[in-house]
Coordinates of C-alpha atoms in Angstrom, one line a residue:
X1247 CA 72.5 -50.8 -27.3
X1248 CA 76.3 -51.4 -27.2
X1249 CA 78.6 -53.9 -29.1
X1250 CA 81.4 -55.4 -27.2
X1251 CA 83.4 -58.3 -27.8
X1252 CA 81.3 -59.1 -31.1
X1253 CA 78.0 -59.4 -28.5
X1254 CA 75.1 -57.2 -28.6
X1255 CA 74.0 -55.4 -25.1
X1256 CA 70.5 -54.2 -25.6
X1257 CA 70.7 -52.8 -21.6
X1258 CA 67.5 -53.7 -21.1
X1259 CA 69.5 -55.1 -17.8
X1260 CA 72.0 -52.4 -16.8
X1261 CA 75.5 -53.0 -16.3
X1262 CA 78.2 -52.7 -13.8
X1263 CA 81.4 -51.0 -14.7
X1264 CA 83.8 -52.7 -11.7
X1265 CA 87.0 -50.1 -11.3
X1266 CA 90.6 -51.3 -11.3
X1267 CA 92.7 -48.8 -10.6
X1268 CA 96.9 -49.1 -10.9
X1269 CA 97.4 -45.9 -9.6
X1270 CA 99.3 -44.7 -6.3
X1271 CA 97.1 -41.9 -5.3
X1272 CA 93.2 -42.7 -5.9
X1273 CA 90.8 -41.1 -3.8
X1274 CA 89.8 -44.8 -2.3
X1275 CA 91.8 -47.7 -3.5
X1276 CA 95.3 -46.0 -4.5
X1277 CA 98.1 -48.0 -3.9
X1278 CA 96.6 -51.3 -3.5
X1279 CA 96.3 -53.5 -6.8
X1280 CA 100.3 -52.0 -7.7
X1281 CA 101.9 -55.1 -8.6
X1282 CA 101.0 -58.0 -11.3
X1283 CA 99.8 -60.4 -8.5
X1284 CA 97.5 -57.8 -6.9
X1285 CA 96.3 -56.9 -9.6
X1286 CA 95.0 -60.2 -11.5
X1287 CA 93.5 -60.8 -7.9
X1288 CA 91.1 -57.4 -8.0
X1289 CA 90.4 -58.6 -11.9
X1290 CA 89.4 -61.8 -11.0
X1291 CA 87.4 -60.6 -8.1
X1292 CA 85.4 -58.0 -10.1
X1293 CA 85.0 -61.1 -12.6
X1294 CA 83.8 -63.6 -10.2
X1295 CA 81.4 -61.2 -8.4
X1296 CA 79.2 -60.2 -12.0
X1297 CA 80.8 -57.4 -13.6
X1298 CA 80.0 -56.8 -17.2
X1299 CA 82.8 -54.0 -17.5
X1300 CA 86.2 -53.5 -16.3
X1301 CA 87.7 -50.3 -16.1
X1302 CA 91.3 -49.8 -16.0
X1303 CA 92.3 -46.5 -14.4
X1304 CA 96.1 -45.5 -14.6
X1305 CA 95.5 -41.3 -13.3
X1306 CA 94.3 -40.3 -10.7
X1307 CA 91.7 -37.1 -11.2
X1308 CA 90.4 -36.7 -7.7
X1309 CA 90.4 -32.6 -7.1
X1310 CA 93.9 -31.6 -6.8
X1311 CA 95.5 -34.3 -8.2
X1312 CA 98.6 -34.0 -10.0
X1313 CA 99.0 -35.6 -13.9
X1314 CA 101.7 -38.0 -14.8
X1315 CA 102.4 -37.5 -18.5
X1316 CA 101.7 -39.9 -21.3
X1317 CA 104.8 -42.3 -21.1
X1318 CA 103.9 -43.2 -17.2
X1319 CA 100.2 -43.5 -18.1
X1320 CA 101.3 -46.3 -20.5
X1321 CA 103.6 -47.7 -18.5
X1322 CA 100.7 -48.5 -16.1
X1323 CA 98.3 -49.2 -18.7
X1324 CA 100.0 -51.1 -21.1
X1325 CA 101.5 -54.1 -18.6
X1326 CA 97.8 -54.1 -17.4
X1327 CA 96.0 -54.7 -20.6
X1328 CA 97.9 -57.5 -21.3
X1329 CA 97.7 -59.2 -18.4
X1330 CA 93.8 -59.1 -17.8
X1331 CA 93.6 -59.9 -21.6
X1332 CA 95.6 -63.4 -21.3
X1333 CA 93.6 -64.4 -18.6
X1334 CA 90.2 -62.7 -18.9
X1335 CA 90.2 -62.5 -23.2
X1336 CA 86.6 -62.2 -23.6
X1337 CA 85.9 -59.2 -20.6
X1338 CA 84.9 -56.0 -21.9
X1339 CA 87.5 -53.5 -21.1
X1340 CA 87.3 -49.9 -20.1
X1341 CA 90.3 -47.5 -20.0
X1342 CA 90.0 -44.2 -18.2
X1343 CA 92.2 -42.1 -20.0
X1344 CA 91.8 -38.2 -21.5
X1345 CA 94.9 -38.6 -24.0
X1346 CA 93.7 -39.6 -27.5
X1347 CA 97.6 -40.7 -27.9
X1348 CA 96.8 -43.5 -24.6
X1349 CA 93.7 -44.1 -26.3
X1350 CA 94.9 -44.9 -29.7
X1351 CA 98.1 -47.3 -28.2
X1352 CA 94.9 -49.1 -25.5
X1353 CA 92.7 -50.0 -27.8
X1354 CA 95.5 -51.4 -30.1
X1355 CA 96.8 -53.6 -27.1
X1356 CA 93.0 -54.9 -26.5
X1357 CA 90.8 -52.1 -25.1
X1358 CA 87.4 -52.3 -25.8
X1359 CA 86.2 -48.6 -24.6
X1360 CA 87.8 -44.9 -23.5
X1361 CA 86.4 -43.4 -20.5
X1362 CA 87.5 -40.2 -20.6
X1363 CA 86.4 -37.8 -17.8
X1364 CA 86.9 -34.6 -19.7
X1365 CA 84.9 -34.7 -22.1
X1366 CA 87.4 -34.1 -24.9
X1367 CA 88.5 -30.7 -23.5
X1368 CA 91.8 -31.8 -22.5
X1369 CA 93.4 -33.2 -25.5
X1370 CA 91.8 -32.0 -29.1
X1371 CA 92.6 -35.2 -30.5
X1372 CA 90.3 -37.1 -28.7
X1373 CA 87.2 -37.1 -30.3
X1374 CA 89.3 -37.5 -34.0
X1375 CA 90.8 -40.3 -32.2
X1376 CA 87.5 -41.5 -31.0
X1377 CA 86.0 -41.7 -34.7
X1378 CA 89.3 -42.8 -35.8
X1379 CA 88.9 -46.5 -33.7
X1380 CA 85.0 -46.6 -33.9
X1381 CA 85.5 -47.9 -30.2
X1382 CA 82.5 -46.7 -28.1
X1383 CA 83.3 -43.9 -25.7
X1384 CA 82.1 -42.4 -22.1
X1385 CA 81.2 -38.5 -22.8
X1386 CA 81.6 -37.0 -19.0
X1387 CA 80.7 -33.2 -18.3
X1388 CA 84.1 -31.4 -17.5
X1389 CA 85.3 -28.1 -17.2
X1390 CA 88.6 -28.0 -16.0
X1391 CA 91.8 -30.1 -14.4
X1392 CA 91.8 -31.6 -11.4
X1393 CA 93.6 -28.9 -9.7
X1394 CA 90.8 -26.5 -10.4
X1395 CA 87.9 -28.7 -9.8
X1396 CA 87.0 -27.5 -6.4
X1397 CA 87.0 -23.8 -7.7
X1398 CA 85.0 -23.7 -11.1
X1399 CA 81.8 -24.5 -9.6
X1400 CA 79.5 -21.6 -10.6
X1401 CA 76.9 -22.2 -12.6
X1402 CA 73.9 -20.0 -13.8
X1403 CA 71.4 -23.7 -14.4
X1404 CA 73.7 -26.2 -13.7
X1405 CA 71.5 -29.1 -15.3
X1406 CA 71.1 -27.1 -18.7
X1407 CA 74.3 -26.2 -18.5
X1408 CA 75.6 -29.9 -18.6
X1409 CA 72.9 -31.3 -21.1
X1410 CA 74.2 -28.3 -23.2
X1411 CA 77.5 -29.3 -22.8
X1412 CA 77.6 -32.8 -23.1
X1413 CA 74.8 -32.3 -26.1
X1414 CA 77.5 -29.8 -28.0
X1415 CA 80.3 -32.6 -27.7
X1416 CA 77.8 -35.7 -28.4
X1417 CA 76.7 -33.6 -32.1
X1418 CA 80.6 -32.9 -32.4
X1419 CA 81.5 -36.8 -32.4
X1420 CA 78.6 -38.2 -34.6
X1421 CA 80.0 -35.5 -37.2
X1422 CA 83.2 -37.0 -36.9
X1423 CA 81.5 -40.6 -37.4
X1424 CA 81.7 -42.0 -33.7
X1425 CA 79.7 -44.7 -32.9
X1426 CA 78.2 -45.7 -28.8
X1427 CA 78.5 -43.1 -27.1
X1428 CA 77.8 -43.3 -23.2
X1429 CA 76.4 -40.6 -21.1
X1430 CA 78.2 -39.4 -18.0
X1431 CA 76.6 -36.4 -16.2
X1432 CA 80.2 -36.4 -14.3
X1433 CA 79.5 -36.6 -10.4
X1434 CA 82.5 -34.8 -8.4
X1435 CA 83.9 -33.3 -11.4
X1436 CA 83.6 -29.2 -10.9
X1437 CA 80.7 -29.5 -9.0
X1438 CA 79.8 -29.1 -5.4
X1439 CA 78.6 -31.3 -2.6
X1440 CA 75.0 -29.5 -3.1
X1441 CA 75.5 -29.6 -7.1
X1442 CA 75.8 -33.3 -7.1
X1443 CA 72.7 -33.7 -5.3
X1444 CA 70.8 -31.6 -7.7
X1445 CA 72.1 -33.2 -10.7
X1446 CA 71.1 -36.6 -9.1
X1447 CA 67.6 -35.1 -8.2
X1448 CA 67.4 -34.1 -12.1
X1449 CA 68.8 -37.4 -13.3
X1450 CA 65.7 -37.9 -15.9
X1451 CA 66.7 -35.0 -17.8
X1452 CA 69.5 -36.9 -19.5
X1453 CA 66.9 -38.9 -20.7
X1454 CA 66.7 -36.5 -23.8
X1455 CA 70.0 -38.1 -24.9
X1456 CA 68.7 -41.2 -26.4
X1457 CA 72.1 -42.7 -25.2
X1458 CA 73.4 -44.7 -22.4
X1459 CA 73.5 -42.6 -19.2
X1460 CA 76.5 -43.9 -17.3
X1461 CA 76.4 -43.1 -13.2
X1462 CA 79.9 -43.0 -11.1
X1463 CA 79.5 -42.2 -7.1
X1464 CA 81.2 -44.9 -6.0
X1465 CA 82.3 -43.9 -2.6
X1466 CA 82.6 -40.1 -3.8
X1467 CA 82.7 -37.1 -1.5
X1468 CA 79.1 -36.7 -2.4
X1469 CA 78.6 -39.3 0.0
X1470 CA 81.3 -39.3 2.9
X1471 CA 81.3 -35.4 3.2
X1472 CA 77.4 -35.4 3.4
X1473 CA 78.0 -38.1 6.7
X1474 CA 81.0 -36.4 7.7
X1475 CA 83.1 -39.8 7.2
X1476 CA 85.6 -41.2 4.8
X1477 CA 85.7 -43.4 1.4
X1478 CA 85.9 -46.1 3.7
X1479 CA 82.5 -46.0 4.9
X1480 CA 80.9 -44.6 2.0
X1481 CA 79.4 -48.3 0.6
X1482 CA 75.8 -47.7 1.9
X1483 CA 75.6 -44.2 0.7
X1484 CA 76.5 -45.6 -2.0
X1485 CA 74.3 -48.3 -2.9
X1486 CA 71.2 -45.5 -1.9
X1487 CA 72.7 -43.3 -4.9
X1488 CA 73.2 -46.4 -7.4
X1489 CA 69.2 -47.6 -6.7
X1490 CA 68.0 -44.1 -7.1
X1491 CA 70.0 -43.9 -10.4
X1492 CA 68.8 -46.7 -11.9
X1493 CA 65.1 -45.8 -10.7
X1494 CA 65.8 -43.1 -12.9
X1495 CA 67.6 -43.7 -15.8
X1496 CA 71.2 -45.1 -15.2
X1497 CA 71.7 -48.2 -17.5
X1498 CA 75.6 -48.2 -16.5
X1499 CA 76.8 -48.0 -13.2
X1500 CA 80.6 -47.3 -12.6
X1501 CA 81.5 -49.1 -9.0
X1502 CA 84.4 -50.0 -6.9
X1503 CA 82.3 -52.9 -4.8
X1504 CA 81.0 -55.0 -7.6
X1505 CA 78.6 -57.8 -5.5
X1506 CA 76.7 -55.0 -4.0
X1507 CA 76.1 -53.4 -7.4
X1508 CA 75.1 -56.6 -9.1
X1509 CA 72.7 -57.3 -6.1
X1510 CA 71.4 -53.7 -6.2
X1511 CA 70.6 -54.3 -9.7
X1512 CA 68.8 -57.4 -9.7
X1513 CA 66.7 -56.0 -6.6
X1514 CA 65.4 -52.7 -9.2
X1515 CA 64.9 -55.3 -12.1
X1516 CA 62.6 -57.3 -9.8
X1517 CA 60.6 -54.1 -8.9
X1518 CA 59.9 -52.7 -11.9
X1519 CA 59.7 -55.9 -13.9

């Protein structure tokens, strides 16, 4: 169960995270939605075609991706909020952030949830924050920055090595009296081609968390490397991945193409019903 916007999500129907991002350099879409008129047009779009989420991404963390500091994160983030807020008040909205400093000043401007895709290890003020705003919060396996992501890959049991992690972190933030915490096993982050593939294989082992499990492949290299293609081509790969997840556990799915997520969903639910 999550609480957003005052309503009650029991996730008996899983939801779709639709990604927005207002950077210059992401992996698929960066560059495009720059600007307040392009970007009120991918918010509307990811409205209009069923998303329950929307997830406002300001950094890119692709492998090798270089960090803007805090004051250009807000400087993206902060026009942003308040522009999908005015038109779209009652959308639940996501920030992707790892700064507890971003989080604190989002979630004061209207952000609903922090996505943070390290886990807390990047800034120790996080998961203080985290309590702090009694906001809920995406818990992704990490171990390192984006420019070592490709290189810190070795791991002894990779799947009990990211249950233990994200298991640690989860007991560290109910101590500090967080509250909806969402599951992210953390696709792509310091994990090979062959890695991801195993840890999608083993996706029902999260199902020990009795939390949320969160799934983001959208168009990920996990896909296009494994065809030898590009991000571009990557939607069908993609929507494979998504139906497997939520065959096995997913009950949030993190996506750049919204309609085909929403259909993919409504396609499991009339399966298994």
């Amino acid at each position: 169960m999550l609480v957003l916007q005052k309503k009650i999500y029991e996730l008996d129907k899983p939801l779709i995270m639709g990604i927005l991002n207002v950077t210059p350099d992401s992996f698929f879409d960066g560059g495009r939605y720059e600007g307040d008129d392009a970007m009120l047009r991918r918010a509307r779009q990811i409205v209009a075609e069923g998303a329950d989420i929307l997830d406002l991404g300001a950094v890119s963390t692709r492998p090798g991706a270089s960090l803007p500091d805090a004051d250009a994160e807000l400087q993206r983030l902060l026009p942003a909020i308040a522009l999908i807020r005015a038109e779209f008040p009652a959308i639940p909205l996501s920030v992707d952030t790892f700064r507890a400093s971003v989080a604190e000043e989002c979630v004061k401007a209207g952000a609903d949830i922090i996505n943070d895709i390290s886990g807390g290890l990047f800034d120790e003020r996080m998961f203080p924050a985290i309590a702090d705003l009694q906001v809920p919060y995406v818990l992704m396996h990490n171990r390192t920055t984006p420019d070592r992501m490709a290189q810190d890959t070795h791991y002894d049991d990779l799947v009990a090595e990211v249950v233990r992690f994200l298991s640690e972190k989860l007991d560290t933030l109910y101590r500090l009296g967080a509250k909806d915490v969402i599951i992210d096993p953390g696709f792509g982050f310091a994990k090979t081609l062959e890695q991801n593939y195993e840890l999608m294989r083993k996706l029902d082992a999260f199902r020990v968390f009795d939390e949320p499990l969160l799934v983001g492949i959208s168009r990920k290299s996990m896909i296009y490397k494994f065809f030898g293609t590009n991000p571009g081509e990557a939607l069908n790969g993609t929507t494979a991945l998504n139906t497997f997840a939520l065959l096995h556990g997913a009950r949030i799915l993190r996506v750049h193409d919204v309609k085909e997520a929403v259909e993919c969903v409504r396609i499991v639910l009339q399966l298994i019903k």
